[in-house]
Amino acid sequence: MSVNAPPRPKPETEHPSGDPRFKLIDRTLKRLQHRQDSLIEVLHTAQEAFGYLDDDVLIYAAQQLKLPLSWVYGVATFYHFFSLKPGGEHTCIVCLGTACYVKKSGEILAALEKEFGIKPGQTTADKKLSLAQARCVGSCGLAPVVVIDGGVHGREMANETVARVRAALAHVAAPAAGEPAA
Amino acid sequence: MNRIELQAIADKEIERQQELKCRVLCCASTACLSSGGQEVRKALQDELKAAGLTKDVQVVATGCKGLCSRGPVVEVTGPAQERVLYANVTAEAAQQIVRQHLVGGQPVNDYRLDADSPFFTKQVRVVLSNSGIVDPERIEDYIARQGYAALGHALREMTPEEVCLAIRRSGLRGRGGAGYATGLKWDLVRKADGRDKYVIANGDEGDPGAYMDRTLMESDPHRVLEGMALAGYAVGAEQGFLYVRGEYPLAVKRLERAIKAAERQGVLGSRIFDSNFNFRVDIRIGAGAFVCGEETALMSSIMGRRGEPRPRPPYPAQSGLWNSPTLINNVETFGNIAPIILNGPEWYAAMGTEKSKGTKIFALTGNVNNTGLIEVPMGITLREIVFEIGGGIPDGRTFKAAQTGGPSGGCIPAEYLDTPVDYESLTALGSMMGSGGLIVMDDQTSMVDVAKFYMEFCMDESCGKCVPCRVGTAQMHRLLSRLIAGEASAADLATLEELCRMVKALSLCGLGQSAPNPILSTLKYFRAEYEARLKSGAAHGAPSQEAA
C-alpha cells in the first residue's frame, strides 16, 4: 500500500497566490515534518482555514506531501468531515442518531427543509444557510439535538428550531441553549 | 517524578480541599454545557463573590454525573457537609443555592435531587469513579484520587508479564463490543516480535445513541492516559495514539491539556517514574467515517489513508500500524486498567457474572424517564436498568423493545426484560453488548422503521470495498423501503431474509457482518409488523412514522 510518487521538483516554499491561509497549512506540514501519513491532519488544518477544500488546496497538499493528487482526492472524499464545496454563512446540523430519531428529530429536519427550501447537504441560494444531518453528535441524553453554528441545543421542537435558525440568520442572539421551551 | 513526589502532590491537593468549607461541583460536560451549565457556573461564582465566600467555597468544573436529562447538575460537598445534589439548575437557582444553602445552611429543596434514588444506588462506578468529581483540567485533582499510583506501582513492582497476568486474571473483556479477553490480547502483543510496537485507544465512537467514550474522555482524561501507559509498559510499546472522533472537540481539548500536564509532571514522556520506560501519546482526530471504528480501518486512518478495512489475519497484534505489532483497545477498556492494578484482579473479578466480569457503561436514551450515562455491574437485568435506574417509560406508554449494540445489534422485546446483561446472553438473543448504547423504545415505535433507519445508516457508512456490504446493504434498504410503502410481496420478504444471511456470512469486516442484525432481530420478535406491511396485508401493528 506504500505510495511511490514519482520524483517531483522540490515544492515551492510559499503558495504563489500569497494567500496567508496557506501559511497555516505550512505550519502543520512543518510540525509533522511533511510525513505522508499526516495527510488527514493537513486536510483538517486546511478545512479549518478555508472552510472547505477547493482544488487549489488539494493540489497544494499533494505537492507538499509528494502524494499523487488522486490519493489526496480519495482521502478527502472518503471522510464526511471534509467538504469540497463552500458552506453557507451559518450551519444547522440536525442529529439523526438513534436516540434523536426515536424522539422524532426527523420532524425537525422536515420543518427546516420546508421552511428554507433546501435538503441536507445543500446551501441556500443566498449562501446564508447550510443544512446538514449528523449520524450522532453524542448528546443523546438531550435528544432530539440540533447544532446551530457550533452551539448544541437539546430537547428541541420543530418550531423552536426554525425560530432559532431564523434568529441566527438575522444576526440576533438566539435564545440561550437549554432555556425551557415556551 | 518518583512515587514520593507523587504522594506529595496528592497530599497537598487533599489538604487544599480539606481547608475549604465546601466545594460546588458543576458538571461541565457537553450535555450540561448545552443546557446552560456555563451560565450556572458564572452565576455561582458571581454570587459567591458578592457573599464574600470565595475563600471558603470553590466552584469546580467537573465531568459528567450521568443524569444528563436533568442537567445542569450541581453538587455541594465538603468535609463537614452533607452531600447535596441539585438538578435542572438555572442561573436564578444558582443564586438561591448560594444564599440559602451555602450562606444560610439550608438546602434548596425545590431543585434537590434524591441522591438515594435507584438511579444512583443501583450503579457501581469503577471506570466513572472520578467522573463528576474531579476537575478534568487539573492533574492534581486526579493524583489526589490515587491517580497515576497504579502506573507508579507497576513500573516499580511489576514486570510486564505480571501486568498482563493481572489483566488476564481480572477477566476484563474488550468494551468495544466484541468482548475479546483483554489480557490475552496484551499477551499476544507482548510476545510478538518487533522493534517498534504501538498502543491505540479507539475513541471513534460511531454508534448512534452512544456517548460513553466521549464522557470518559471529557470527564476523566487522565484515567485513559494512565491505562494506555500501563498497556505500553505491559506490551513494550513507547508510542500511543488516541483516535478521537472529530465530532468531539471538547474531548480533544481536554485530552490535549491532560497530555501536556502529564508530560510536565513526568508521568508521561521519557523515563517515567525514573524508570527506563518511555511513553508518548499523540491524538489523531477522526474525520467522520463510522467504519473507522473497525480496527484495521482505524489503523489505515491513523496512517493518513482512506479508512478501509483489510482482511484479518494478520491481526493487529502481529502486524498493525506500519506493519508493527499493535495493541488496540476501546477507550472504556483502558478506563478499567488502573483500578485493576490498584485493587487487584480478584477485586475486579468479584463483580459481574461468570464470563463477563466487572462493570459496563451504558448510554441510556430514548423513551425512558432518566436518560443519561450509567455504569452497572455485568449481570444486572434489563428490567432493573429500564424501570429502576431509568425510572420507566414516560407519558404513560408501555415498553416495547430495548435496542443495544447500535447498527450492529438488535432489539430485545419485553418478554426478555429479565435477561442478565452480559456478552453471551445478549448475543444469544440476537443482539450484542456493543459499545454500550441502550435505546428504549415505547409502543409507538415501529420496528420496521427502526430496521430501515439502521439499514440506511449502514448503507451510507459502508466503505464500498467489498461487494456483499456495498451492494447488499443498498438492496436490503430498497426492500425495506418497498415494504414500508406497502409495495412488497411475500417473495420480497423472503429475499430480504436471504440477503441478510448472505451479507452476514460474506462481508469483509464487522460493519457488513453485523449490518443485518437489526433486521434479523426485529423479524425474530416482531415478524407480524413486517407481515402487516405486505402488499395486501391489513394495516395492524404500530403505525409507520413515515406514513404519518
XYZ file of C-alpha atoms in Angstrom:
730
model
C 0.000 0.000 0.000
C 3.019 2.301 0.079
C 2.875 5.337 -2.132
C 5.634 5.613 -4.621
C 5.113 9.038 -6.044
C 7.315 9.915 -8.998
C 10.038 12.336 -8.007
C 8.777 15.872 -8.202
C 10.672 19.113 -8.267
C 11.216 20.489 -4.811
C 7.940 22.153 -3.801
C 7.918 25.897 -3.609
C 8.072 27.099 -0.081
C 5.219 29.528 -0.472
C 1.960 29.262 -2.315
C 2.107 31.534 -5.395
C -1.205 33.188 -4.552
C 0.332 34.640 -1.409
C -2.862 33.795 0.472
C -1.848 33.913 4.151
C -4.088 30.956 4.963
C -1.620 28.673 3.205
C 0.851 29.637 5.939
C -1.376 27.812 8.428
C -1.102 24.682 6.316
C 2.668 25.189 6.117
C 2.863 25.316 9.879
C 1.090 21.975 10.221
C 3.290 20.486 7.489
C 6.381 21.627 9.328
C 5.159 20.324 12.683
C 4.511 16.913 11.139
C 7.754 17.000 9.138
C 5.996 16.640 5.771
C 5.284 12.997 6.583
C 2.912 11.414 4.105
C 0.894 9.780 6.850
C -0.025 13.221 8.192
C -2.336 13.886 5.243
C -5.540 13.800 7.305
C -4.106 16.299 9.796
C -3.088 18.591 6.940
C -6.580 18.405 5.472
C -8.094 19.158 8.904
C -5.963 22.309 9.118
C -6.832 23.302 5.566
C -10.529 22.859 6.109
C -10.363 24.905 9.291
C -8.510 27.707 7.499
C -10.552 27.780 4.297
C -13.886 26.365 5.432
C -13.760 23.800 2.652
C -11.203 22.100 0.406
C -11.040 23.539 -3.094
C -8.892 22.164 -5.910
C -6.076 24.572 -5.148
C -5.795 23.360 -1.573
C -5.854 19.681 -2.563
C -3.159 20.266 -5.193
C -1.051 22.135 -2.668
C -1.377 19.336 -0.100
C -0.471 16.753 -2.749
C 2.612 18.674 -3.827
C 3.833 19.362 -0.336
C 3.445 15.750 0.786
C 4.666 14.344 -2.545
C 1.484 12.309 -2.911
C -0.494 11.746 -6.102
C -3.441 14.128 -6.357
C -5.753 11.134 -6.855
C -4.629 9.788 -3.466
C -5.352 13.115 -1.746
C -8.716 13.362 -3.505
C -9.519 9.792 -2.475
C -8.890 10.570 1.177
C -10.713 13.925 1.079
C -13.842 12.362 -0.400
C -13.785 9.301 1.875
C -14.411 11.188 5.090
C -17.683 13.015 5.773
C -15.899 15.721 7.694
C -14.192 17.138 4.607
C -16.229 19.243 2.237
C -15.214 20.088 -1.327
C -17.907 22.759 -1.594
C -18.085 26.031 0.330
C -20.715 26.061 3.052
C -23.141 28.823 3.939
C -22.512 31.587 6.428
C -24.467 29.683 9.065
C -24.868 25.962 9.508
C -27.618 23.983 11.116
C -26.989 20.306 11.792
C -29.874 18.073 12.801
C -28.847 14.908 14.615
C -30.486 11.788 13.219
C -28.812 9.363 15.605
C -30.992 6.633 17.087
C -31.884 8.446 20.286
C -32.809 11.593 18.361
C -34.637 9.538 15.744
C -36.758 7.840 18.429
C -37.544 11.313 19.779
C -38.640 12.425 16.298
C -35.788 14.600 15.078
C -36.938 13.709 11.556
C -39.830 16.121 12.072
C -37.388 18.919 12.898
C -35.441 18.238 9.733
C -38.617 18.165 7.659
C -39.709 21.513 9.130
C -36.345 23.083 8.295
C -36.411 21.654 4.770
C -39.846 23.120 4.241
C -39.007 26.485 5.770
C -35.771 27.112 3.898
C -36.364 25.068 0.771
C -33.127 23.069 0.976
C -32.243 19.454 1.642
C -29.475 18.225 3.964
C -26.109 18.837 2.316
C -27.381 21.899 0.473
C -26.917 25.618 0.955
C -29.488 28.312 0.312
C -29.093 30.352 -2.901
C -28.086 33.446 -0.917
C -25.263 31.415 0.707
C -26.632 32.230 4.146
C -27.550 28.779 5.479
C -26.268 25.241 5.087
C -28.404 22.398 6.321
C -26.820 19.117 7.344
C -27.688 15.932 9.159
C -25.453 14.163 11.640
C -25.226 10.484 12.490
C -24.854 11.192 16.186
C -23.361 14.149 17.981
C -23.054 12.206 21.236
C -25.501 14.296 23.278
C -28.127 11.571 23.294
C -29.314 12.391 26.818
C -30.709 15.636 25.407
C -32.379 14.170 22.329
C -33.524 15.498 19.937
C -30.473 17.635 19.319
C -29.589 20.307 16.753
C -26.271 22.109 16.378
C -26.507 25.680 15.121
C -23.197 27.374 14.343
C -21.397 25.061 16.763
C -23.840 25.530 19.675
C -25.610 22.380 20.843
C -29.338 22.704 21.578
C -31.182 19.834 23.218
C -34.810 18.780 23.688
C -35.792 20.757 20.590
C -39.187 21.170 18.964
C -39.549 21.800 15.250
C -40.975 25.335 15.556
C -38.368 26.239 18.175
C -35.517 25.201 15.900
C -36.921 27.131 12.947
C -37.120 30.234 15.159
C -33.547 29.685 16.362
C -32.227 29.384 12.825
C -34.204 32.490 11.760
C -32.648 34.340 14.672
C -29.152 33.171 13.752
C -29.669 34.296 10.159
C -30.888 37.699 11.308
C -27.746 38.059 13.475
C -29.960 38.381 16.514
C -28.725 36.414 19.511
C -30.605 33.133 19.585
C -32.285 32.156 22.863
C -29.694 30.711 25.202
C -29.186 26.995 24.983
C -31.253 24.982 27.373
C -33.822 27.698 28.030
C -37.063 25.944 28.715
C -39.384 25.820 25.761
C -42.115 28.404 25.991
C 8.958 12.299 39.319
C 9.019 9.426 41.732
C 6.364 7.866 43.909
C 7.193 10.022 46.935
C 6.797 13.164 44.875
C 3.502 11.827 43.525
C 2.284 11.284 47.075
C 3.372 14.825 47.975
C 1.256 16.266 45.157
C -1.697 14.188 46.312
C -1.280 15.251 49.970
C -1.023 18.912 49.053
C -4.164 18.751 46.944
C -6.124 16.858 49.612
C -5.037 19.394 52.226
C -6.139 22.250 49.990
C -9.541 20.642 49.525
C -9.913 19.959 53.270
C -9.261 23.602 54.088
C -12.247 24.690 52.029
C -15.594 24.859 53.757
C -17.164 23.235 50.769
C -16.813 22.640 47.067
C -19.515 23.159 44.475
C -19.101 20.660 41.657
C -20.700 21.791 38.389
C -20.990 19.382 35.523
C -19.120 20.801 32.518
C -19.706 18.017 30.005
C -21.183 18.682 26.604
C -24.721 17.807 27.696
C -24.836 20.058 30.752
C -22.974 22.872 28.978
C -25.616 22.910 26.278
C -28.320 23.002 28.951
C -26.821 26.241 30.280
C -24.103 24.901 32.581
C -21.732 27.735 31.741
C -24.238 30.405 32.892
C -24.922 28.480 36.086
C -21.232 28.335 36.942
C -20.824 32.031 36.315
C -23.874 32.849 38.438
C -22.475 30.724 41.288
C -19.107 32.463 41.106
C -20.630 35.956 40.960
C -22.936 35.270 43.857
C -20.135 33.767 45.965
C -18.048 36.852 45.307
C -20.946 39.065 46.407
C -21.317 36.986 49.569
C -17.579 37.159 50.254
C -17.228 33.382 50.255
C -14.646 32.943 47.512
C -12.003 31.815 50.044
C -14.157 29.143 51.690
C -16.088 27.808 48.744
C -14.616 26.669 45.476
C -16.608 26.214 42.289
C -15.207 23.287 40.301
C -15.995 22.440 36.682
C -16.183 18.648 36.677
C -17.154 15.910 34.277
C -20.431 14.098 33.879
C -22.579 12.920 36.780
C -24.704 10.813 34.489
C -28.172 12.278 34.763
C -27.957 14.249 31.519
C -31.721 14.648 31.120
C -31.912 16.700 34.324
C -28.925 18.962 33.646
C -27.291 21.171 34.549
C -26.436 19.135 37.630
C -24.638 20.727 40.587
C -23.293 19.024 43.709
C -22.393 20.635 47.013
C -19.868 18.658 49.025
C -17.420 19.339 51.833
C -15.573 17.785 54.787
C -18.293 18.692 57.306
C -21.164 18.781 54.908
C -23.922 16.507 53.776
C -23.634 15.767 50.056
C -26.441 17.555 48.223
C -27.297 17.193 44.552
C -29.240 19.736 42.556
C -30.791 19.190 39.129
C -32.244 21.451 36.417
C -30.290 24.334 37.927
C -30.807 27.753 36.338
C -28.837 30.932 36.950
C -31.549 32.111 39.410
C -31.495 28.759 41.182
C -27.718 29.056 41.468
C -28.104 32.397 43.278
C -30.655 30.852 45.587
C -28.334 27.914 46.317
C -25.570 30.299 47.374
C -27.804 32.458 49.563
C -29.923 29.787 51.168
C -27.602 26.759 51.277
C -24.022 27.985 51.322
C -24.664 31.062 53.441
C -27.766 30.016 55.359
C -27.041 26.299 55.648
C -30.485 25.253 54.397
C -30.550 23.152 51.197
C -32.875 24.429 48.466
C -35.450 21.663 48.285
C -37.072 22.842 45.030
C -34.103 21.734 42.956
C -32.832 18.971 45.187
C -32.222 15.581 43.670
C -32.613 12.480 45.784
C -29.121 11.000 45.985
C -30.651 7.767 47.328
C -32.830 7.199 44.263
C -32.261 3.952 42.335
C -30.614 5.947 39.546
C -27.623 6.414 41.829
C -27.812 3.493 44.266
C -28.125 0.802 41.571
C -24.957 1.950 39.873
C -21.430 0.742 40.570
C -18.898 3.274 39.398
C -15.462 1.881 38.581
C -14.490 3.482 35.295
C -16.548 6.566 36.077
C -15.429 6.726 39.720
C -13.831 10.138 39.157
C -16.342 11.383 36.665
C -18.282 14.308 38.051
C -15.900 14.625 40.987
C -12.510 15.666 39.616
C -11.745 18.714 37.532
C -10.659 17.114 34.232
C -8.326 20.018 33.521
C -6.298 19.685 36.747
C -3.936 16.736 37.016
C -3.506 17.387 40.775
C -7.164 16.586 41.357
C -6.702 13.224 39.601
C -3.498 12.468 41.516
C -5.281 13.246 44.798
C -7.658 10.395 43.995
C -4.830 7.860 43.598
C -4.213 8.892 40.013
C -1.042 7.544 38.397
C -0.412 5.480 41.542
C -1.145 2.300 39.571
C 1.405 3.298 36.927
C 3.998 4.112 39.591
C 3.344 0.794 41.311
C 3.518 -1.269 38.116
C 6.754 0.341 36.924
C 8.461 -0.297 40.247
C 6.982 -3.562 41.491
C 5.703 -5.489 38.472
C 7.204 -6.959 35.344
C 5.344 -6.560 32.031
C 4.350 -10.261 32.279
C 2.855 -9.658 35.689
C 0.811 -6.724 34.396
C -0.558 -8.878 31.551
C -1.276 -11.674 34.000
C -3.169 -9.322 36.332
C -5.367 -8.155 33.451
C -5.946 -11.766 32.405
C -6.908 -12.809 35.914
C -9.310 -9.896 36.251
C -11.394 -11.365 33.408
C -11.671 -7.969 31.703
C -13.043 -8.200 28.158
C -12.937 -5.594 25.408
C -15.531 -2.912 25.913
C -15.760 -2.001 22.238
C -18.392 -4.656 21.743
C -16.827 -7.907 20.595
C -15.673 -8.855 24.073
C -12.257 -10.367 23.341
C -10.269 -11.117 26.501
C -8.115 -8.036 27.072
C -5.306 -9.804 28.914
C -4.918 -12.374 26.122
C -4.629 -9.618 23.547
C -1.987 -7.842 25.623
C -0.005 -11.068 25.949
C -0.098 -11.600 22.172
C 1.328 -8.143 21.536
C 3.890 -8.537 24.316
C 5.160 -11.791 22.790
C 5.132 -10.516 19.184
C 8.491 -9.701 17.633
C 9.003 -6.150 16.580
C 11.344 -3.285 17.294
C 8.548 -0.713 17.430
C 5.189 -1.502 18.951
C 2.166 0.728 19.264
C -0.816 1.165 21.559
C -4.040 2.603 20.172
C -7.059 3.786 22.137
C -10.151 3.583 19.988
C -12.251 6.653 20.733
C -14.037 6.652 17.385
C -17.401 6.141 18.957
C -19.565 5.990 15.881
C -22.649 4.095 17.084
C -25.581 6.467 17.044
C -27.031 6.660 20.541
C -23.768 6.016 22.360
C -21.576 8.512 24.181
C -19.730 6.548 26.845
C -16.279 7.188 25.411
C -16.987 10.857 24.897
C -17.969 11.257 28.529
C -14.994 9.336 29.852
C -12.553 11.361 27.738
C -14.216 14.638 28.731
C -14.654 13.792 32.412
C -11.503 11.895 33.328
C -8.917 12.100 30.538
C -6.023 11.094 32.796
C -7.696 7.763 33.526
C -7.486 6.887 29.837
C -3.886 8.084 29.562
C -2.821 6.084 32.620
C -4.458 2.957 31.187
C -2.640 3.465 27.903
C 0.709 3.975 29.633
C 0.195 0.770 31.638
C -0.603 -1.039 28.407
C 2.514 0.426 26.793
C 4.627 -0.894 29.653
C 2.957 -4.312 29.535
C 3.383 -4.874 25.793
C 6.633 -2.980 25.268
C 5.368 -0.003 23.275
C 6.686 3.542 23.550
C 4.147 5.278 21.370
C 0.404 5.530 21.836
C -2.277 7.002 19.632
C -5.634 8.209 20.835
C -8.065 8.208 17.933
C -10.906 10.604 18.774
C -13.978 11.392 16.723
C -13.904 14.781 15.003
C -17.361 15.442 16.443
C -15.923 15.614 19.973
C -13.990 18.912 20.149
C -14.276 19.235 23.938
C -12.818 15.770 24.453
C -9.902 16.651 22.159
C -9.225 19.878 24.029
C -9.251 18.198 27.442
C -7.081 15.298 26.281
C -4.548 17.697 24.770
C -4.330 19.569 28.066
C -4.112 16.325 30.020
C -1.235 15.037 27.879
C 0.689 18.308 28.359
C 0.111 18.260 32.114
C 1.124 14.600 32.388
C 4.319 15.239 30.445
C 5.117 18.222 32.643
C 4.692 16.088 35.763
C 6.795 13.283 34.311
C 4.077 10.626 34.313
C 4.171 10.515 30.520
C 7.141 11.124 28.247
C 10.704 9.996 28.916
C 11.905 7.981 31.884
C 8.544 7.801 33.605
C 8.822 7.481 37.408
C 12.612 7.434 36.961
C 12.393 4.068 35.226
C 13.661 3.203 31.758
C 10.139 3.283 30.392
C 9.244 5.994 27.864
C 5.747 6.536 26.570
C 4.288 9.303 24.439
C 0.669 9.741 23.393
C -0.446 11.552 20.245
C -4.020 12.423 19.405
C -5.410 11.629 15.983
C -8.683 13.300 15.124
C -11.110 11.263 13.074
C -12.786 12.772 10.058
C -16.212 11.223 10.218
C -16.368 7.645 8.984
C -18.230 5.024 11.007
C -16.161 2.199 9.530
C -13.057 3.661 11.242
C -14.289 2.096 14.474
C -13.188 -1.197 12.895
C -9.608 -1.791 13.977
C -7.905 -2.272 10.627
C -9.782 0.693 9.120
C -8.839 2.811 12.101
C -5.181 1.980 11.626
C -5.394 2.966 7.952
C -6.867 6.261 9.054
C -4.070 6.876 11.576
C -1.638 6.359 8.714
C -3.400 9.112 6.757
C -5.202 6.850 4.307
C -8.788 6.076 3.384
C -10.293 4.226 6.311
C -10.897 0.915 4.587
C -10.667 -2.359 6.472
C -8.465 -5.217 5.323
C -8.825 -8.952 5.814
C -7.585 -10.464 9.077
C -5.286 -12.313 9.726
C -2.783 -10.872 10.124
C -4.290 -9.423 13.269
C -3.015 -6.072 14.545
C -1.224 -7.918 17.356
C 1.130 -9.321 14.697
C 1.036 -6.647 12.038
C -0.691 -3.380 12.693
C 0.459 0.217 12.337
C 3.341 0.411 9.847
C 3.383 -3.414 9.978
C 4.429 -3.412 13.632
C 2.668 -5.282 16.458
C -0.132 -3.043 17.662
C -2.423 -3.218 20.665
C -5.813 -1.685 20.040
C -8.440 -1.364 22.767
C -11.504 0.737 23.329
C -11.226 3.874 25.492
C -13.519 2.339 28.118
C -11.323 -0.774 28.309
C -8.365 1.467 29.159
C -10.505 3.140 31.813
C -10.643 -0.189 33.694
C -6.900 -0.778 33.830
C -5.711 1.488 36.651
C -8.373 0.293 39.144
C -7.494 -3.350 38.375
C -3.806 -2.750 39.057
C -4.536 -0.743 42.213
C -7.178 -3.012 43.763
C -6.046 -6.330 42.345
C -7.597 -8.649 39.773
C -9.587 -10.586 42.395
C -11.456 -7.445 43.410
C -12.445 -6.877 39.784
C -13.332 -10.485 39.069
C -15.691 -10.482 42.052
C -18.009 -8.188 40.121
C -20.201 -9.391 37.280
C -21.130 -12.834 36.014
C -19.082 -15.957 35.396
C -17.912 -14.999 31.927
C -18.436 -11.240 31.961
C -16.570 -9.526 34.780
C -16.661 -6.020 36.115
C -18.936 -3.193 35.135
C -20.184 -1.719 31.882
C -21.133 1.834 30.990
C -24.369 2.316 29.081
C -25.813 5.374 27.437
C -29.445 5.022 28.422
C -31.528 7.008 25.954
C -34.772 7.074 24.019
C -38.253 6.766 25.553
C -37.198 6.499 29.181
C -37.589 8.987 32.026
C -33.991 9.229 33.216
C -31.791 9.461 30.165
C -28.109 9.618 30.831
C -24.937 7.706 31.377
C -24.900 4.786 33.791
C -22.314 2.275 34.953
C -23.740 -1.015 36.193
C -22.295 -4.384 37.201
C -22.471 -7.043 34.490
C -25.385 -9.389 35.057
C -27.906 -6.709 36.029
C -31.227 -7.274 34.253
C -32.637 -5.042 31.558
C -35.705 -4.555 33.737
C -33.598 -3.062 36.520
C -31.893 -0.746 34.037
C -35.046 0.465 32.306
C -37.538 0.571 35.172
C -35.419 1.236 38.269
C -32.428 3.237 37.040
C -34.274 4.643 34.053
C -37.446 5.317 36.008
C -39.722 3.676 33.430
C -41.356 4.883 30.246
C -42.681 8.462 30.068
C -46.159 9.690 29.073
C -47.924 6.542 30.323
C -46.665 4.493 27.396
C -45.501 0.898 27.631
C -42.120 -0.656 26.937
C -41.778 -2.278 23.542
C -38.110 -3.019 22.987
C -34.592 -2.097 24.012
C -32.009 -1.692 21.311
C -28.411 -2.499 22.206
C -25.284 -2.597 20.111
C -26.242 0.189 17.693
C -26.370 -0.652 13.977
C -24.617 -3.958 14.722
C -27.024 -5.022 17.431
C -30.650 -5.867 17.759
C -33.908 -5.159 19.540
C -34.810 -7.057 22.700
C -38.573 -7.351 23.360
C -40.414 -7.102 26.675
C -40.514 -10.856 27.348
C -36.717 -10.871 27.761
C -36.556 -7.960 30.209
C -35.281 -10.275 32.924
C -32.283 -11.405 30.917
C -28.994 -10.617 32.653
C -26.887 -8.147 30.703
C -23.647 -9.856 29.730
C -21.852 -10.660 26.462
C -23.234 -14.173 25.992
C -26.865 -13.534 26.982
C -27.261 -10.571 24.651
C -25.679 -12.424 21.738
C -27.996 -15.397 22.365
C -30.948 -13.019 21.975
C -29.712 -11.913 18.559
C -28.388 -8.601 19.821
C -24.974 -7.815 21.242
C -23.325 -5.882 24.050
C -21.846 -3.431 21.585
C -20.095 -0.374 22.849
C -22.944 0.465 25.232
C -25.776 2.314 23.553
C -29.096 1.287 25.085
C -32.094 2.856 23.407
C -35.504 2.292 24.911
C -38.455 2.248 22.521
C -42.104 2.600 23.506
C -45.210 1.123 21.901
C -45.414 3.973 19.372
C -42.171 2.940 17.706
C -42.462 0.898 14.516
C -39.863 -1.844 14.395
C -39.810 -1.923 10.602
C -38.992 1.787 10.561
C -36.232 1.183 13.089
C -34.777 -1.579 10.913
C -34.862 0.726 7.895
C -33.249 3.509 9.920
C -30.281 1.287 10.765
C -30.035 -0.084 7.254
C -29.878 3.427 5.833
C -27.068 4.121 8.281
C -25.107 1.010 7.261
C -25.699 1.710 3.562
C -24.307 5.237 3.900
C -21.392 4.164 6.047
C -20.363 1.115 4.050
C -16.887 1.946 2.802
C -17.527 0.258 -0.538
C -14.531 -2.039 -0.513
C -16.348 -5.388 -0.526
C -19.380 -6.202 -2.679
C -21.648 -8.016 -0.160
C -21.718 -4.988 2.114
C -21.723 -2.257 -0.556
C -24.467 -3.792 -2.694
C -26.217 -5.895 -0.062
C -26.971 -3.019 2.302
C -28.390 -0.977 -0.593
C -30.618 -3.869 -1.694
C -31.842 -4.520 1.835
C -32.615 -0.838 2.211
C -34.546 -0.857 -1.069
C -36.593 -3.870 0.010
C -37.399 -2.277 3.364
C -38.468 0.934 1.607
C -40.820 -1.059 -0.615
C -42.184 -2.859 2.401
C -42.878 0.407 4.212
C -44.510 1.829 1.084
C -46.822 -1.214 1.044
C -45.472 -2.479 -2.282
C -43.647 -5.596 -1.134
C -44.811 -9.146 -1.703
C -44.166 -12.205 0.437
C -41.413 -13.131 -2.018
C -39.686 -9.806 -1.287
C -39.689 -10.619 2.395
C -38.095 -13.990 1.649
C -35.454 -12.248 -0.488
C -34.774 -9.846 2.355
C -34.138 -12.711 4.742
C -31.880 -14.456 2.283
C -29.903 -11.254 1.712
C -29.483 -10.857 5.467
C -27.865 -14.283 5.732
C -25.688 -13.662 2.682
C -24.365 -10.247 3.790
C -23.715 -11.585 7.286
C -21.717 -14.528 6.002
C -19.705 -12.872 3.239
C -18.784 -9.331 4.277
C -15.163 -8.431 4.882
C -15.433 -6.622 8.211
C -17.667 -6.261 11.227
C -19.718 -3.472 9.659
C -21.143 -5.705 6.951
C -21.166 -8.875 9.017
C -23.398 -7.260 11.606
C -25.400 -4.901 9.368
C -28.329 -7.365 9.012
C -28.668 -7.814 12.797
C -31.303 -5.082 13.293
C -33.486 -6.691 10.590
C -32.924 -10.241 11.809
C -33.714 -9.443 15.428
C -36.855 -7.424 14.626
C -38.005 -10.179 12.250
C -37.462 -12.698 15.003
C -39.524 -10.868 17.621
C -41.843 -8.602 15.619
C -42.487 -10.575 12.448
C -46.173 -9.610 12.489
C -45.206 -5.987 11.907
C -43.362 -6.928 8.744
C -46.212 -9.097 7.500
C -48.730 -6.346 8.213
C -46.856 -4.145 5.757
C -47.043 -6.630 2.875
C -48.945 -5.555 -0.255
C -52.365 -6.988 0.583
C -51.851 -7.074 4.318
C -54.293 -5.224 6.543
C -52.633 -2.399 8.463
C -52.401 -3.611 12.024
C -49.376 -3.319 14.289
C -47.781 0.012 15.026
C -48.382 2.862 12.588
C -45.489 3.935 10.425
C -43.785 7.129 11.497
C -43.007 7.900 7.899
C -46.520 7.407 6.621
C -47.883 9.814 9.212
